[in-house]
Amino acid sequence: MSSQVLRFEDWTAPVPAVEREVVEALPQSPQELPPVLFVPGIGHGAWAFAEHWLAHTASRGFAAYAVSHRAEGSLRAYVHDVVQVAASLPRQAVLVGHGAGALLVSHALTRYPARAAVLAAPVPPGWSALGAALRANPFGTLPALFGAAPRLSRRQLFGADLAEAEAYRGRLVRTPARIYRQVLFAKPAAAPVGAPPTLVVGSPDDRVVPRSALDRAAARYGGAPLLFPGMSHDLMLDTKWQEPIDAILDWLDKELATT
Amino acid sequence: MQDTSDIADRHDAVCVIGAGGSGLAAIKNLREQGFSVDCYERETSVGGAWNWRHDRSPVYASTHLISSRPLTEFPDFPMPDDWPDYPHHSQMLGYLERYARHFGLGDSIWFGTEVVAVTPVGDGRWDVTTRSTGGGAERIQRYAAVVVANGHNWSPKKLPVDSSAYRGQVIHASAYKDPAQLRGRKVLVVGGGNTGCDIAVEAAQQATTVWHSTRRGYWYAPKYVLGRPADQVNDKMLQLRLPLRLREWIYRRTLRLTVGDVTRFGLPRPDHRPYESHPVVNSQLVYYLGHGRITPLPDVTGLDGSTVELADGRRVEPDLIITATGYLPRFEFLAPELLDIDEDGKPDLHLHAFARKHPTLAVIGLLQPDAGLFPLAHWQSVAVARWLRLRLSDPERAAAVQQKESARPLRSWTRLRVVPSSRHWFEVSHTSYLRVIEDLLKRMEGVA
């Protein structure tokens, strides 16, 4: 494992700067609550949160931001961008990652002492997500076994009753196979700095992230996952999008009140 | 003598002295370990040395970093990646102000408050006497621990030559702020460190005549090598774990290829190997030597009337002498024996941070690293915070850690072969030092 203290990679080969897309929704009156930064998964951008979650988070008094991934990058550059945006916010931020974005958040937490963190439908590092994905969508996932980019089906990401599903699918960007490979071979993140309270959220009916992975992720951060049965992988775009975000913000309110 | 009943007991709270970069890191990391912190800052804002509005700030209008951005930033709060490789001092101040705001550190800082005395009470706790810098009554509060972060680049070291018979103007580099002070004058800059070289370069662009007096020859490293910031290239060699002798050879070759032989400009040959002195990073000094704008001179031996005498018998008559002779650490509020300060004023601290006989007294940022200071100050303060937490939560393990630390060999964390001057008292290699701190942190892992 590379050292937390001696960061030769950062020192000798810093990630090049890029223009980052950051979408924001601010509460009507400024409050003392920490800002919330949403991090999308692979193929998704800030738009996925701008649909419902950003405005809803702002309506509950939190300044809400979402970052898109750089076009040409690596997992390391994606994590770098999350930390850069978090550090640029006026106050210590809450990081919320979805899907592979949760993996990015767990790595960003080893660099940046977040106020709190939420891992929503977190794609686990390594091979464990591959089995579930193969069962749900064998033909789309098969290429991933040979180092190509998998093709996630509509059914995997969205609920059957979602009218906008096709439109959302059209907005997904093709991500280089290299990024998927890096997720596959990613090491589990080291312990977060500053020991932020961390919540894992997911659905037992997620066809990308198996239930067992949710349990493992939650256990790692010392808790149990908060589950929303009947929801698809893309919680924030689901017809029932409000339930998980309200639960996340309720949890946040409680955590911020106690610490 | 103060009556004890007037002492306000702050129980487990920790007192941090100074809200510069090191002090801010200390506050943040102590609070992260669950400590209440009271930080006393004599100025009315954060930033310490980097805040040019502060009396004690050594920065001048054109000060830029000499270590590049990734080697200078706090490890958990990166500088914006679109900043230049070597940010300006105003960017540094903005960065520190943002750090303080981001982590809400202002709540713990008492501005305009000077620490007058810090005295041990006997049970590991400390009485801290403070006073408003505007005057007023003194106040004593009792703390569980004291973390000193008062900086060591503000108390000028005097020119070791008697200047009483000299009639010209002599200022210390700390009083140099603006190139206007140099314009159209004959200027002698004394001192071969980074500040001396910077001011000589600035004088070369402003003054009519510039002399630069240095006691010994130095290795002048350029800011860029192979198209990259020089410290990043150097760290690549450290990452590859190249042996010291090989790194020295590469260093000499690189300088030979870029800077060339400095003795042809009249500079003395370095009397030490590369890496044995604090790195002087300046691409422009050689440039202006080569243009004849700077005349190198040997050591100053005497000052009389309007004349400066030099070691080789030469005499010059400058209008202005700027002494970039460095700074000495000062801890007026602490009895010298608490930090084992010797007659020269040098404290003797474990890892240049932990007081040897007082487990609840530490100094942050008293280092002269071959890279930026903040990463080291950050990890130092994480180690101090974890150590203080461990003493409370698991005294037995704390005793074991202490025992192990007392046996840690000096050569593992400090530079033994360095040029013998006070400038090198706290010289450390950032990688060796951080390795040792990491080892100490691992020993204290799981402390919460």
XYZ file of C-alpha atoms in Angstrom:
707
model
C 0.000 0.000 0.000
C 1.281 3.424 -0.840
C 2.058 5.666 2.055
C -0.431 8.211 3.321
C 2.426 10.422 4.410
C 4.988 10.063 1.623
C 3.026 10.898 -1.488
C 5.633 10.567 -4.173
C 3.086 10.239 -6.955
C 1.461 13.562 -6.037
C 4.834 15.212 -5.514
C 6.513 14.078 -8.702
C 3.609 13.771 -11.127
C 0.806 16.109 -10.057
C -2.523 15.605 -11.840
C -2.818 18.288 -14.540
C -5.430 20.971 -13.970
C -8.599 21.011 -16.086
C -11.763 23.104 -16.208
C -14.248 21.208 -14.078
C -18.022 21.308 -14.463
C -19.566 22.027 -11.064
C -23.338 22.520 -10.867
C -24.720 24.161 -7.751
C -28.028 24.808 -6.020
C -27.900 27.208 -3.091
C -30.438 27.586 -0.287
C -32.506 30.765 -0.297
C -30.990 32.066 2.892
C -27.440 31.157 3.866
C -27.301 28.743 6.790
C -24.684 27.281 9.075
C -24.996 23.825 7.500
C -21.996 22.353 5.660
C -22.050 22.228 1.858
C -22.851 18.885 0.211
C -20.831 17.724 -2.787
C -22.359 14.999 -4.984
C -20.052 12.758 -6.992
C -21.568 10.796 -9.898
C -20.625 7.317 -11.008
C -19.024 6.297 -14.267
C -20.861 7.472 -17.364
C -22.893 9.919 -15.312
C -22.288 13.621 -14.851
C -23.418 16.396 -12.526
C -26.724 16.424 -14.466
C -27.814 13.196 -12.748
C -28.012 15.081 -9.435
C -29.260 18.309 -10.992
C -32.466 16.448 -11.978
C -33.862 16.180 -8.433
C -31.369 15.869 -5.590
C -29.506 19.196 -5.850
C -32.584 21.410 -5.617
C -34.087 19.233 -2.917
C -30.911 19.386 -0.841
C -30.840 23.169 -1.212
C -34.492 23.365 -0.172
C -33.484 21.732 3.086
C -30.893 24.401 3.768
C -27.675 22.815 2.471
C -25.627 24.410 -0.287
C -25.509 21.604 -2.870
C -22.881 20.995 -5.530
C -22.256 18.266 -8.082
C -19.088 17.719 -10.077
C -18.713 16.038 -13.481
C -15.754 13.857 -14.351
C -13.055 15.120 -16.678
C -13.235 13.782 -20.212
C -9.752 12.329 -20.379
C -8.728 10.934 -17.085
C -7.968 8.143 -14.731
C -9.403 7.050 -11.435
C -6.608 8.997 -9.755
C -7.532 12.163 -11.670
C -11.224 11.672 -10.799
C -10.356 11.408 -7.086
C -8.092 14.437 -7.420
C -11.000 16.419 -8.902
C -13.303 15.459 -6.031
C -10.723 16.642 -3.487
C -10.033 19.830 -5.443
C -13.721 20.754 -5.590
C -14.284 19.840 -1.924
C -11.338 22.011 -0.842
C -12.591 24.889 -2.972
C -15.935 25.036 -1.109
C -16.222 27.702 1.568
C -16.599 25.210 4.397
C -15.769 21.621 5.270
C -17.963 19.608 2.922
C -20.115 16.485 3.094
C -19.236 14.096 0.255
C -21.976 11.999 -1.335
C -20.865 9.494 -3.956
C -23.098 7.313 -6.094
C -22.127 4.044 -7.758
C -18.458 4.193 -8.764
C -18.629 7.781 -7.456
C -18.861 6.237 -3.990
C -15.568 4.465 -4.669
C -14.086 7.825 -5.647
C -15.462 9.344 -2.439
C -13.981 6.569 -0.308
C -10.573 7.340 -1.854
C -11.092 11.106 -1.574
C -11.764 10.583 2.147
C -8.205 9.351 2.590
C -7.074 12.796 1.366
C -9.698 15.221 2.564
C -11.259 15.306 6.054
C -14.937 15.529 5.084
C -17.576 16.700 7.543
C -19.484 13.490 6.766
C -19.786 11.049 3.888
C -22.513 9.083 2.155
C -21.893 6.132 -0.137
C -24.999 5.534 -2.248
C -25.239 2.207 -4.100
C -21.444 1.993 -3.784
C -19.740 -0.049 -6.477
C -17.194 -2.129 -4.589
C -13.622 -2.152 -5.797
C -12.354 -5.325 -7.388
C -14.277 -8.218 -8.894
C -17.187 -8.571 -6.480
C -19.598 -6.404 -8.459
C -18.887 -8.374 -11.594
C -20.892 -11.448 -10.530
C -24.050 -9.476 -9.857
C -23.674 -7.539 -13.075
C -23.138 -10.769 -15.034
C -26.323 -12.271 -13.637
C -28.340 -9.156 -14.427
C -26.903 -8.455 -17.843
C -24.556 -11.191 -19.110
C -23.998 -9.872 -22.615
C -23.418 -6.296 -21.538
C -21.041 -7.286 -18.775
C -19.071 -9.956 -20.612
C -16.771 -7.480 -22.389
C -15.629 -6.264 -18.975
C -14.041 -9.671 -18.391
C -11.747 -8.965 -21.325
C -10.872 -5.456 -20.272
C -13.436 -3.633 -22.418
C -16.106 -1.235 -21.199
C -19.279 -2.996 -20.049
C -22.607 -1.855 -21.420
C -25.050 -1.351 -18.585
C -28.625 -2.069 -19.636
C -31.588 0.175 -19.056
C -32.999 -2.366 -16.584
C -29.846 -2.321 -14.506
C -29.813 1.417 -14.009
C -33.456 2.457 -14.028
C -36.783 1.132 -12.766
C -39.257 -0.235 -15.306
C -41.734 2.530 -14.482
C -39.347 5.396 -15.210
C -40.690 7.315 -18.215
C -37.458 9.279 -18.736
C -35.273 6.165 -18.722
C -34.451 6.287 -22.437
C -33.692 9.992 -22.292
C -31.374 9.452 -19.299
C -29.653 6.584 -21.057
C -28.981 8.904 -23.941
C -27.179 11.278 -21.600
C -24.745 8.680 -20.316
C -21.280 9.294 -21.702
C -19.072 6.518 -22.982
C -16.234 6.099 -20.566
C -12.927 4.651 -21.719
C -12.515 0.948 -20.894
C -9.376 1.970 -19.010
C -11.517 3.546 -16.291
C -13.570 0.372 -15.831
C -10.362 -1.610 -15.602
C -9.072 0.748 -12.960
C -12.274 0.215 -10.944
C -11.872 -3.521 -11.335
C -8.302 -3.440 -10.085
C -8.793 -0.646 -7.566
C -7.567 -1.319 -4.061
C -9.936 -0.739 -1.174
C -9.456 2.768 0.169
C -7.317 3.344 3.251
C -8.904 4.665 6.449
C -10.504 8.081 6.018
C -8.743 11.065 7.545
C -10.547 12.856 10.312
C -12.870 9.856 10.872
C -16.050 11.393 9.385
C -19.426 9.748 10.101
C -20.254 7.653 7.034
C -23.588 6.301 5.838
C -24.173 3.598 3.226
C -27.406 3.774 1.245
C -28.685 1.335 -1.361
C -31.393 -0.901 -2.627
C -31.672 -4.688 -2.260
C -33.083 -4.653 -5.799
C -30.060 -2.904 -7.325
C -28.876 -4.933 -10.361
C -25.388 -3.479 -10.313
C -24.421 -3.533 -6.655
C -25.382 -6.715 -4.789
C -26.872 -6.573 -1.322
C -23.817 -8.319 0.131
C -21.609 -5.491 -1.169
C -23.822 -2.943 0.604
C -23.493 -4.859 3.857
C -19.736 -5.105 3.473
C -19.361 -1.410 2.682
C -21.512 -0.428 5.651
C -19.685 -2.796 8.007
C -16.400 -1.254 6.952
C -17.592 2.144 8.149
C -19.116 0.667 11.277
C -22.823 0.471 10.507
C -25.623 -1.159 8.551
C -26.839 0.026 5.150
C -29.986 2.070 4.848
C -32.085 0.141 2.333
C -34.771 1.258 -0.092
C -36.462 -1.826 -1.563
C -37.850 -1.655 -5.055
C -35.438 0.995 -6.255
C -33.048 0.755 -9.162
C -29.298 1.475 -9.157
C -29.720 5.134 -10.139
C -31.503 6.118 -6.926
C -31.302 9.822 -7.687
C -33.169 9.421 -10.989
C -35.757 6.896 -9.771
C -39.430 7.819 -9.542
C -39.045 7.505 -5.763
C -35.900 9.716 -5.710
C -37.104 11.762 -2.756
C -37.061 8.914 -0.222
C -33.325 8.245 -0.168
C -32.257 11.891 -0.301
C -34.610 12.781 2.539
C -33.241 9.879 4.556
C -29.675 11.027 3.828
C -30.414 14.606 4.865
C -32.284 13.440 7.993
C -29.254 11.365 8.942
C -27.005 14.349 8.240
C -29.121 16.657 10.398
C -28.879 14.153 13.224
C -25.113 13.652 12.826
C -24.435 17.384 12.696
C -26.539 17.933 15.803
C -24.632 15.342 17.814
C -21.065 16.281 16.850
C 2.579 36.274 42.601
C -0.832 35.507 41.192
C -3.354 33.969 43.521
C -4.321 30.498 42.272
C -8.009 31.174 42.727
C -7.806 33.554 39.741
C -6.634 30.829 37.407
C -9.331 29.702 35.029
C -9.048 25.959 34.556
C -9.610 24.916 30.929
C -9.378 21.210 31.920
C -8.507 19.029 28.887
C -8.192 21.962 26.490
C -4.911 22.508 24.657
C -3.255 25.902 24.217
C -1.757 26.655 20.795
C 0.570 29.655 20.502
C 0.463 31.358 17.098
C -2.003 31.219 14.184
C 0.431 31.020 11.278
C 0.505 27.981 8.993
C 1.860 25.658 11.699
C -0.511 26.937 14.385
C -3.531 26.543 12.107
C -2.566 22.950 11.310
C -2.146 22.318 15.040
C -5.606 23.684 15.860
C -7.257 21.658 13.119
C -5.556 18.397 13.966
C -6.026 18.757 17.726
C -9.720 19.446 17.209
C -9.904 16.409 14.927
C -8.681 14.341 17.889
C -11.481 15.799 19.972
C -9.559 18.444 21.916
C -10.876 21.887 22.751
C -8.293 24.396 21.614
C -7.507 27.980 22.608
C -5.072 29.557 20.178
C -3.436 32.879 21.029
C -2.284 35.091 18.190
C -0.622 38.430 18.848
C -1.709 39.832 15.490
C -5.321 40.444 14.469
C -5.406 37.905 11.644
C -4.075 34.521 10.601
C -1.127 33.776 8.336
C 1.904 34.461 10.537
C 5.020 34.970 8.452
C 2.954 34.827 5.255
C 0.814 37.779 6.270
C 2.735 40.803 5.035
C 0.607 43.085 7.223
C 2.100 41.498 10.334
C 5.003 43.251 12.108
C 7.022 40.098 12.150
C 6.441 39.040 8.560
C 9.678 38.553 6.632
C 8.006 38.579 3.200
C 8.742 41.281 0.661
C 6.677 42.379 -2.315
C 8.142 39.829 -4.697
C 8.380 36.783 -2.417
C 7.443 33.548 -4.154
C 7.632 29.989 -2.886
C 10.908 28.206 -3.456
C 9.363 24.759 -3.107
C 6.728 23.871 -5.684
C 3.003 23.663 -4.964
C 2.519 19.901 -4.411
C 5.472 19.841 -2.003
C 4.222 22.877 -0.097
C 0.474 22.417 0.376
C -1.200 20.821 3.389
C -1.736 17.149 2.499
C -5.440 17.292 3.351
C -6.208 20.668 1.801
C -4.608 20.975 -1.630
C -3.960 24.335 -3.236
C -5.998 24.925 -6.408
C -4.381 22.897 -9.188
C -4.583 25.823 -11.621
C -2.195 27.841 -9.453
C 1.355 28.326 -10.680
C 4.121 25.913 -9.714
C 5.611 28.544 -7.386
C 2.780 30.677 -5.950
C 3.226 34.280 -4.768
C 3.165 35.118 -1.062
C -0.264 36.757 -1.406
C -1.622 33.452 -2.729
C -0.061 31.682 0.263
C -1.843 34.046 2.624
C -5.138 33.573 0.773
C -4.623 29.819 1.044
C -4.046 29.957 4.810
C -7.054 32.227 5.288
C -9.196 29.810 3.274
C -7.868 26.848 5.294
C -8.854 28.610 8.530
C -12.321 29.475 7.195
C -12.930 26.070 5.608
C -12.312 24.236 8.869
C -13.906 26.924 11.019
C -10.691 27.449 13.003
C -11.506 31.084 13.817
C -13.745 29.893 16.680
C -10.630 28.696 18.523
C -8.395 31.723 17.967
C -7.999 34.685 20.302
C -6.577 37.448 18.157
C -4.616 40.386 19.503
C -3.546 38.303 22.468
C 0.054 37.750 23.411
C 1.362 34.876 25.482
C 3.552 36.310 28.234
C 4.481 33.196 30.174
C 3.993 29.446 30.087
C 4.839 27.673 33.314
C 4.499 24.021 34.274
C 2.164 23.340 37.181
C 3.717 19.990 37.966
C 1.134 17.414 36.899
C 1.807 17.810 33.177
C -0.478 20.823 33.052
C 0.459 24.392 32.235
C -0.429 27.879 33.369
C -0.540 30.195 30.380
C -0.398 33.923 31.066
C -1.825 36.082 28.288
C -2.260 39.781 27.738
C -3.996 41.812 25.088
C -1.397 43.271 22.691
C -3.072 46.624 23.294
C -2.062 46.343 26.967
C -4.333 45.682 29.897
C -4.425 43.113 32.640
C -2.804 39.728 32.438
C -4.873 36.597 32.627
C -3.854 33.089 33.603
C -5.497 29.944 32.320
C -4.604 26.344 33.002
C -4.247 23.888 30.104
C -3.671 20.169 29.717
C -0.997 20.763 27.066
C 0.795 23.533 25.208
C 1.683 23.481 21.508
C 4.095 26.235 20.498
C 3.825 27.410 16.883
C 5.335 30.882 17.142
C 7.510 30.540 14.039
C 11.257 30.878 13.773
C 11.723 33.370 10.967
C 10.986 36.648 12.706
C 13.786 37.407 15.168
C 16.677 38.698 13.010
C 20.139 37.351 13.580
C 22.650 40.162 13.934
C 25.567 40.714 11.591
C 28.518 39.242 13.499
C 30.596 42.384 12.809
C 30.688 45.524 14.936
C 28.764 48.201 13.067
C 28.904 50.946 15.722
C 31.465 53.020 13.771
C 29.527 52.674 10.502
C 27.624 55.734 9.274
C 25.758 54.203 6.325
C 22.361 52.555 6.387
C 22.150 48.924 7.512
C 18.858 47.045 7.482
C 18.041 43.410 8.108
C 16.291 41.557 5.300
C 13.174 41.429 7.492
C 12.883 45.218 7.009
C 13.204 44.920 3.246
C 9.730 45.110 1.702
C 9.765 46.877 -1.631
C 12.118 47.294 -4.623
C 11.714 51.084 -4.253
C 14.095 50.812 -1.293
C 16.834 49.766 -3.729
C 16.228 52.064 -6.672
C 19.261 54.028 -7.827
C 21.440 53.087 -4.854
C 24.671 51.204 -4.301
C 23.568 48.123 -2.420
C 25.510 45.455 -0.541
C 23.553 42.287 0.226
C 25.114 40.099 2.908
C 24.095 36.442 3.070
C 23.968 33.563 0.621
C 20.665 31.998 1.629
C 17.484 32.116 -0.403
C 16.535 35.562 0.894
C 19.992 37.012 0.230
C 19.950 35.662 -3.308
C 16.392 36.902 -3.930
C 17.237 40.407 -2.749
C 20.499 40.475 -4.719
C 18.524 39.563 -7.844
C 15.988 42.260 -7.118
C 18.747 44.785 -6.493
C 20.303 43.796 -9.822
C 17.142 45.082 -11.497
C 16.821 48.270 -9.431
C 20.098 49.431 -7.919
C 23.027 51.108 -9.673
C 25.609 48.785 -8.140
C 25.070 45.450 -6.392
C 27.563 43.577 -4.263
C 26.697 40.201 -2.821
C 28.790 39.022 0.094
C 28.678 35.342 1.026
C 30.782 33.511 3.551
C 31.011 30.283 1.600
C 30.183 28.845 -1.776
C 26.743 27.355 -2.262
C 25.036 25.107 -4.756
C 22.603 27.296 -6.644
C 19.828 25.100 -7.956
C 17.562 26.388 -10.706
C 13.805 26.378 -10.142
C 13.241 24.207 -13.213
C 15.121 21.130 -14.359
C 14.153 19.011 -17.379
C 11.075 21.179 -17.789
C 9.760 20.382 -14.323
C 10.043 22.101 -10.933
C 13.446 21.039 -9.606
C 12.109 19.684 -6.294
C 9.716 17.382 -8.155
C 12.593 15.968 -10.170
C 14.603 15.541 -6.984
C 11.722 13.693 -5.336
C 11.546 11.360 -8.312
C 15.094 10.328 -7.450
C 14.096 9.855 -3.825
C 11.079 7.809 -4.890
C 13.376 5.569 -6.885
C 15.504 5.320 -3.735
C 18.681 6.245 -5.554
C 21.611 6.184 -3.135
C 22.841 9.525 -1.802
C 26.168 9.391 -3.672
C 24.401 8.771 -6.977
C 21.951 11.599 -6.296
C 24.880 13.865 -5.507
C 26.535 12.901 -8.756
C 23.343 13.600 -10.728
C 22.938 16.883 -8.859
C 26.464 17.988 -9.737
C 26.020 16.917 -13.368
C 22.696 18.729 -13.659
C 24.116 21.932 -12.224
C 27.173 21.622 -14.424
C 24.897 21.347 -17.472
C 22.533 24.168 -16.525
C 24.320 26.648 -14.273
C 27.883 25.719 -15.138
C 30.949 26.450 -13.042
C 30.070 29.304 -10.698
C 33.685 30.028 -9.792
C 34.128 31.717 -13.166
C 31.816 34.444 -11.889
C 34.079 34.917 -8.895
C 31.945 32.884 -6.521
C 33.741 30.553 -4.150
C 33.514 26.820 -4.824
C 31.030 25.092 -2.478
C 32.923 23.799 0.563
C 30.388 21.047 1.136
C 28.650 18.342 -0.833
C 25.205 18.854 -2.390
C 22.397 18.176 0.134
C 24.616 19.223 3.066
C 23.217 22.741 3.159
C 19.727 24.136 2.962
C 18.927 24.233 -0.769
C 19.326 27.624 -2.411
C 16.841 27.713 -5.265
C 17.353 30.650 -7.563
C 17.482 30.632 -11.338
C 18.195 34.338 -11.680
C 21.242 34.876 -9.500
C 23.568 33.243 -11.983
C 21.840 35.111 -14.800
C 22.603 38.491 -13.230
C 26.126 37.431 -12.234
C 26.637 36.579 -15.884
C 25.378 40.025 -16.878
C 27.767 41.683 -14.481
C 24.886 43.196 -12.536
C 25.925 41.444 -9.332
C 29.502 41.420 -8.067
C 30.208 38.565 -5.687
C 32.227 39.438 -2.589
C 33.688 37.451 0.300
C 32.764 37.791 3.945
C 32.440 41.233 5.581
C 35.148 41.721 8.221
C 34.667 45.313 9.311
C 32.495 48.386 9.001
C 33.970 51.832 9.470
C 32.668 55.243 8.459
C 31.304 54.734 4.997
C 33.540 51.783 4.174
C 32.947 48.048 4.308
C 36.044 45.881 4.647
C 36.081 42.399 3.195
C 37.970 39.221 3.965
C 40.224 39.599 0.907
C 41.186 43.151 1.850
C 38.900 44.804 -0.677
C 36.785 47.778 0.383
C 33.445 48.932 -0.934
C 31.283 51.942 -0.115
C 27.593 51.039 -0.383
C 24.672 53.398 0.321
C 22.679 50.565 1.797
C 23.604 47.269 3.422
C 20.921 44.584 3.610
C 21.839 41.776 5.968
C 20.110 38.558 4.947
C 21.777 36.790 7.837
C 18.755 34.784 8.840
C 16.748 34.431 11.986
C 17.051 32.745 15.346
C 14.228 30.947 17.134
C 12.904 32.725 20.225
C 10.626 31.547 22.990
C 10.489 34.478 25.436
C 7.501 33.015 27.234
C 9.235 29.754 28.148
C 12.075 29.155 30.601
C 15.025 27.909 28.480
C 15.324 24.604 30.363
C 11.791 23.581 29.351
C 12.954 23.185 25.739
C 16.540 22.291 26.722
C 17.801 25.470 25.055
C 21.604 25.690 25.002
C 23.704 28.845 25.410
C 23.531 29.547 21.646
C 19.740 29.539 21.801
C 19.210 26.165 20.149
C 16.432 24.035 21.631
C 16.955 20.291 21.896
C 13.679 18.536 21.112
C 12.851 14.979 20.136
C 12.036 15.076 16.390
C 12.568 18.869 16.721
C 9.047 18.835 18.151
C 8.600 17.057 21.487
C 10.061 18.567 24.669
C 12.260 15.855 26.125
C 11.229 16.239 29.762
C 7.694 17.537 29.315
C 5.343 15.132 27.530
C 2.618 17.775 27.208
C 4.790 20.431 25.572
C 5.512 20.429 21.842
C 6.755 22.806 19.161
C 5.310 22.675 15.622
C 7.068 23.954 12.513
C 10.558 24.366 13.983
C 12.098 22.670 10.962
C 14.251 23.584 8.009
C 13.196 20.983 5.432
C 14.470 20.559 1.871
C 10.844 20.989 0.721
C 7.814 22.958 1.852
C 7.259 23.175 5.599
C 3.473 22.717 5.768
C 3.283 18.986 5.013
C 5.770 18.378 7.815
C 4.009 20.753 10.206
C 0.738 18.967 9.397
C 2.044 15.494 10.199
C 3.913 16.793 13.251
C 0.695 18.213 14.623
C -1.219 15.006 13.817
C 1.453 13.120 15.785
C 1.253 15.560 18.715
C -2.561 15.376 18.759
C -2.557 11.572 18.653
C 0.117 11.474 21.322
C -1.875 13.723 23.663
C -4.993 11.628 23.011
C -3.117 8.374 23.657
C -1.823 9.686 27.010
C -5.415 10.201 28.092
C -7.019 7.103 26.593
C -4.316 4.469 27.088
C -1.509 5.575 29.434
C 0.180 2.171 29.300
C 0.466 2.208 25.525
C 1.584 5.825 25.703
C 4.411 4.828 28.047
C 5.454 2.082 25.621
C 5.459 4.527 22.705
C 7.492 6.998 24.742
C 10.041 4.361 25.640
C 10.429 3.306 22.028
C 10.763 6.920 20.890
C 13.481 7.714 23.404
C 15.603 5.009 21.768
C 15.086 6.334 18.222
C 18.479 7.167 16.736
C 19.136 10.819 15.944
C 20.407 10.062 12.455
C 17.063 8.604 11.419
C 15.312 11.972 11.597
C 17.879 14.728 11.394
C 20.706 15.679 9.092
C 24.015 14.982 10.775
C 26.249 16.134 7.941
C 25.339 19.748 7.354
C 27.152 23.044 7.150
C 27.769 24.145 10.757
C 25.673 27.306 11.001
C 22.527 28.213 12.919
C 20.690 28.190 9.577
C 21.082 24.427 9.603
C 20.103 23.739 13.206
C 16.785 22.240 12.214
C 17.747 20.971 8.786
C 15.913 17.759 7.850
C 15.346 15.784 4.699
C 11.574 15.870 4.195
C 11.418 12.214 3.188
C 13.547 10.879 6.066
C 11.670 13.026 8.535
C 8.230 12.049 7.227
C 9.171 8.358 7.266
C 9.969 8.627 10.953
C 6.792 10.574 11.705
C 4.783 7.965 9.782
C 6.366 5.237 11.852
C 5.432 7.092 15.036
C 1.881 7.605 13.754
C 1.548 3.890 13.040
C 2.583 3.117 16.596
C -0.261 5.293 17.804
C -2.819 4.063 15.248
C -6.389 3.475 16.312
C -6.271 6.269 18.849
C -9.654 7.950 18.951
